PDB file of C-alpha atoms in Angstrom:
ATOM      1  CA  UNK W  13      46.234  49.263 -76.872  1.00 94.00           C
ATOM      2  CA  UNK W  14      49.929  49.219 -76.355  1.00 95.00           C
ATOM      3  CA  UNK W  15      51.875  50.067 -73.166  1.00 95.00           C
ATOM      4  CA  UNK W  16      52.513  53.671 -74.354  1.00 95.00           C
ATOM      5  CA  UNK W  17      48.877  54.251 -74.874  1.00 96.00           C
ATOM      6  CA  UNK W  18      48.041  52.840 -71.624  1.00 96.00           C
ATOM      7  CA  UNK W  19      50.766  54.964 -69.959  1.00 97.00           C
ATOM      8  CA  UNK W  20      49.343  58.062 -71.583  1.00 96.00           C
ATOM      9  CA  UNK W  21      45.704  57.226 -70.643  1.00 96.00           C
ATOM     10  CA  UNK W  22      46.594  56.425 -66.911  1.00 96.00           C
ATOM     11  CA  UNK W  23      49.480  58.846 -66.268  1.00 96.00           C
ATOM     12  CA  UNK W  24      51.531  55.854 -65.175  1.00 97.00           C
ATOM     13  CA  UNK W  25      54.929  55.213 -66.749  1.00 97.00           C
ATOM     14  CA  UNK W  26      55.665  52.208 -68.999  1.00 96.00           C
ATOM     15  CA  UNK W  27      58.353  51.133 -66.480  1.00 96.00           C
ATOM     16  CA  UNK W  28      55.678  51.075 -63.575  1.00 96.00           C
ATOM     17  CA  UNK W  29      53.200  49.219 -65.688  1.00 96.00           C
ATOM     18  CA  UNK W  30      55.816  46.518 -66.426  1.00 96.00           C
ATOM     19  CA  UNK W  31      56.496  46.231 -62.670  1.00 96.00           C
ATOM     20  CA  UNK W  32      52.651  45.963 -62.030  1.00 96.00           C
ATOM     21  CA  UNK W  33      52.766  43.030 -64.451  1.00 95.00           C
ATOM     22  CA  UNK W  34      55.788  41.480 -62.831  1.00 95.00           C
ATOM     23  CA  UNK W  35      53.646  41.621 -59.487  1.00 94.00           C
ATOM     24  CA  UNK W  36      50.786  39.834 -61.122  1.00 93.00           C
ATOM     25  CA  UNK W  37      48.555  43.035 -60.964  1.00 95.00           C
ATOM     26  CA  UNK W  38      48.202  43.408 -64.721  1.00 95.00           C
ATOM     27  CA  UNK W  39      48.025  40.628 -67.179  1.00 94.00           C
ATOM     28  CA  UNK W  40      48.279  41.899 -70.844  1.00 94.00           C
ATOM     29  CA  UNK W  41      47.914  39.675 -73.813  1.00 94.00           C
ATOM     30  CA  UNK W  42      51.281  39.043 -75.411  1.00 92.00           C
ATOM     31  CA  UNK W  43      51.217  39.330 -79.246  1.00 92.00           C
ATOM     32  CA  UNK W  44      53.333  37.148 -81.465  1.00 93.00           C
ATOM     33  CA  UNK W  45      55.878  39.909 -81.759  1.00 93.00           C
ATOM     34  CA  UNK W  46      56.231  40.113 -77.954  1.00 90.00           C
ATOM     35  CA  UNK W  47      54.446  43.420 -77.567  1.00 91.00           C
ATOM     36  CA  UNK W  48      51.825  43.775 -74.750  1.00 92.00           C
ATOM     37  CA  UNK W  49      48.253  44.539 -75.552  1.00 95.00           C
ATOM     38  CA  UNK W  50      46.151  46.053 -72.968  1.00 96.00           C
ATOM     39  CA  UNK W  51      42.356  46.473 -72.863  1.00 94.00           C
ATOM     40  CA  UNK W  52      40.072  49.123 -71.371  1.00 92.00           C
ATOM     41  CA  UNK W  53      39.661  46.971 -68.270  1.00 91.00           C
ATOM     42  CA  UNK W  54      43.355  47.470 -67.792  1.00 95.00           C
ATOM     43  CA  UNK W  55      42.749  51.182 -67.577  1.00 94.00           C
ATOM     44  CA  UNK W  56      40.339  50.628 -64.645  1.00 93.00           C
ATOM     45  CA  UNK W  57      42.805  48.210 -63.056  1.00 94.00           C
ATOM     46  CA  UNK W  58      45.553  50.760 -63.028  1.00 96.00           C
ATOM     47  CA  UNK W  59      43.242  53.169 -61.628  1.00 93.00           C
ATOM     48  CA  UNK W  60      42.426  50.671 -58.821  1.00 93.00           C
ATOM     49  CA  UNK W  61      46.069  49.897 -58.320  1.00 96.00           C
ATOM     50  CA  UNK W  62      46.889  53.458 -57.756  1.00 95.00           C
ATOM     51  CA  UNK W  63      44.091  54.079 -55.357  1.00 92.00           C
ATOM     52  CA  UNK W  64      44.998  51.017 -53.326  1.00 93.00           C
ATOM     53  CA  UNK W  65      48.620  51.892 -53.316  1.00 94.00           C
ATOM     54  CA  UNK W  66      47.572  55.446 -52.152  1.00 92.00           C
ATOM     55  CA  UNK W  67      45.762  53.699 -49.226  1.00 90.00           C
ATOM     56  CA  UNK W  68      49.187  52.146 -48.201  1.00 89.00           C
ATOM     57  CA  UNK W  69      48.402  48.646 -49.404  1.00 90.00           C
ATOM     58  CA  UNK W  70      51.514  46.641 -50.605  1.00 91.00           C
ATOM     59  CA  UNK W  71      51.418  45.185 -54.061  1.00 93.00           C
ATOM     60  CA  UNK W  72      51.313  41.650 -52.467  1.00 91.00           C
ATOM     61  CA  UNK W  73      48.014  42.587 -50.793  1.00 90.00           C
ATOM     62  CA  UNK W  74      46.779  44.477 -53.909  1.00 93.00           C
ATOM     63  CA  UNK W  75      47.193  41.333 -55.879  1.00 92.00           C
ATOM     64  CA  UNK W  76      44.849  39.349 -53.583  1.00 89.00           C
ATOM     65  CA  UNK W  77      42.239  42.197 -53.417  1.00 89.00           C
ATOM     66  CA  UNK W  78      42.381  43.733 -56.923  1.00 90.00           C
ATOM     67  CA  UNK W  79      39.333  41.617 -58.138  1.00 89.00           C
ATOM     68  CA  UNK W  80      37.389  42.651 -55.007  1.00 88.00           C
ATOM     69  CA  UNK W  81      37.020  46.275 -55.952  1.00 89.00           C
ATOM     70  CA  UNK W  82      34.943  48.080 -58.816  1.00 86.00           C
ATOM     71  CA  UNK W  83      34.184  51.508 -59.746  1.00 82.00           C
ATOM     72  CA  UNK W  84      30.960  53.440 -58.785  1.00 82.00           C
ATOM     73  CA  UNK W  85      31.202  56.681 -60.536  1.00 79.00           C
ATOM     74  CA  UNK W  86      34.405  58.182 -59.332  1.00 78.00           C
ATOM     75  CA  UNK W  87      34.578  56.102 -56.128  1.00 85.00           C
ATOM     76  CA  UNK W  88      36.251  52.681 -55.682  1.00 83.00           C
ATOM     77  CA  UNK W  89      33.959  50.326 -53.905  1.00 84.00           C
ATOM     78  CA  UNK W  90      35.073  47.088 -52.239  1.00 84.00           C
ATOM     79  CA  UNK W  91      33.053  43.912 -52.877  1.00 82.00           C
ATOM     80  CA  UNK W  92      32.535  41.407 -50.157  1.00 78.00           C
ATOM     81  CA  UNK W  93      35.446  39.113 -51.026  1.00 85.00           C
ATOM     82  CA  UNK W  94      36.913  36.685 -48.493  1.00 82.00           C
ATOM     83  CA  UNK W  95      39.614  38.244 -46.518  1.00 83.00           C
ATOM     84  CA  UNK W  96      38.961  41.676 -47.694  1.00 87.00           C
ATOM     85  CA  UNK W  97      38.124  43.021 -44.239  1.00 88.00           C
ATOM     86  CA  UNK W  98      41.072  41.128 -42.591  1.00 89.00           C
ATOM     87  CA  UNK W  99      43.558  42.595 -45.071  1.00 88.00           C
ATOM     88  CA  UNK W 100      42.175  46.064 -44.754  1.00 89.00           C
ATOM     89  CA  UNK W 101      42.041  45.805 -40.855  1.00 91.00           C
ATOM     90  CA  UNK W 102      45.720  44.494 -40.703  1.00 91.00           C
ATOM     91  CA  UNK W 103      46.945  47.238 -43.025  1.00 91.00           C
ATOM     92  CA  UNK W 104      45.138  49.814 -40.956  1.00 93.00           C
ATOM     93  CA  UNK W 105      46.817  48.514 -37.773  1.00 95.00           C
ATOM     94  CA  UNK W 106      50.183  48.713 -39.600  1.00 93.00           C
ATOM     95  CA  UNK W 107      49.640  52.203 -40.621  1.00 93.00           C
ATOM     96  CA  UNK W 108      48.507  53.220 -37.096  1.00 96.00           C
ATOM     97  CA  UNK W 109      51.685  51.599 -35.658  1.00 97.00           C
ATOM     98  CA  UNK W 110      53.805  53.421 -38.265  1.00 95.00           C
ATOM     99  CA  UNK W 111      52.107  56.765 -37.303  1.00 96.00           C
ATOM    100  CA  UNK W 112      52.731  56.274 -33.639  1.00 97.00           C
ATOM    101  CA  UNK W 113      56.442  55.422 -34.321  1.00 97.00           C
ATOM    102  CA  UNK W 114      56.831  58.628 -36.545  1.00 97.00           C
ATOM    103  CA  UNK W 115      55.088  60.570 -33.717  1.00 98.00           C
ATOM    104  CA  UNK W 116      57.456  59.226 -31.281  1.00 97.00           C
ATOM    105  CA  UNK W 117      60.409  60.073 -33.394  1.00 97.00           C
ATOM    106  CA  UNK W 118      59.103  63.443 -34.030  1.00 97.00           C
ATOM    107  CA  UNK W 119      58.859  64.081 -30.129  1.00 97.00           C
ATOM    108  CA  UNK W 120      62.367  62.825 -29.733  1.00 97.00           C
ATOM    109  CA  UNK W 121      63.605  65.117 -32.453  1.00 96.00           C
ATOM    110  CA  UNK W 122      61.757  68.209 -31.028  1.00 94.00           C
ATOM    111  CA  UNK W 123      63.218  67.355 -27.452  1.00 94.00           C
ATOM    112  CA  UNK W 124      66.745  67.222 -28.887  1.00 94.00           C
ATOM    113  CA  UNK W 125      66.109  70.360 -31.049  1.00 92.00           C
ATOM    114  CA  UNK W 126      64.736  72.395 -28.155  1.00 90.00           C
ATOM    115  CA  UNK W 127      67.700  71.302 -25.961  1.00 91.00           C
ATOM    116  CA  UNK W 128      70.119  72.450 -28.679  1.00 90.00           C
ATOM    117  CA  UNK W 129      68.262  75.798 -29.134  1.00 88.00           C
ATOM    118  CA  UNK W 130      68.335  76.503 -25.365  1.00 86.00           C
ATOM    119  CA  UNK W 131      71.960  75.750 -25.195  1.00 86.00           C
ATOM    120  CA  UNK W 132      72.480  78.179 -28.061  1.00 82.00           C
ATOM    121  CA  UNK W 133      70.330  80.770 -26.262  1.00 76.00           C
ATOM    122  CA  UNK W 134      67.321  80.599 -28.563  1.00 69.00           C
ATOM    123  CA  UNK W 135      63.689  79.743 -27.357  1.00 64.00           C
ATOM    124  CA  UNK W 136      62.292  76.448 -28.066  1.00 65.00           C
ATOM    125  CA  UNK W 137      60.250  75.903 -31.255  1.00 65.00           C
ATOM    126  CA  UNK W 138      56.599  76.512 -30.654  1.00 59.00           C
ATOM    127  CA  UNK W 139      53.669  74.007 -30.962  1.00 51.00           C
ATOM    128  CA  UNK W 140      53.185  75.300 -34.504  1.00 52.00           C
ATOM    129  CA  UNK W 141      56.662  73.898 -35.251  1.00 53.00           C
ATOM    130  CA  UNK W 142      57.906  77.271 -36.398  1.00 54.00           C
ATOM    131  CA  UNK W 143      61.635  77.252 -36.181  1.00 54.00           C
ATOM    132  CA  UNK W 144      63.015  80.573 -35.030  1.00 49.00           C
ATOM    133  CA  UNK W 145      66.706  79.832 -35.488  1.00 49.00           C
ATOM    134  CA  UNK W 146      68.786  82.683 -37.010  1.00 51.00           C
ATOM    135  CA  UNK W 147      70.880  80.304 -39.127  1.00 51.00           C
ATOM    136  CA  UNK W 148      70.103  76.966 -40.776  1.00 53.00           C
ATOM    137  CA  UNK W 149      72.908  74.865 -38.977  1.00 51.00           C
TER     138      UNK W 149
END
């Protein structure tokens, strides 16, 4: 199938499919006219790539792990590949650190916002994060 058909089948734009190829995630056959020819296995690969991206993995890691996953019904199942657990643990730690940093930033913003609201005479925003300001500025 050509890139347009793969895009239609997977819901991923042709531009993004070309990016996946640049990153070594897809390796379509090149026809004599330069067109890319994709197979049914590329449909599954795009599905796997999208799932791994949604898990927060960068394409460099996905390139190393893509051959280590397969479908089992609707679920993506990891195989016992060398380095799989190490990569997943590292990315899990990275995500945990990013969440902690975002929570710290959110706390600092809430502190600033509550101080500004108190100075203006409004009460602080509640734990449910409902903003009771009268105007949006």
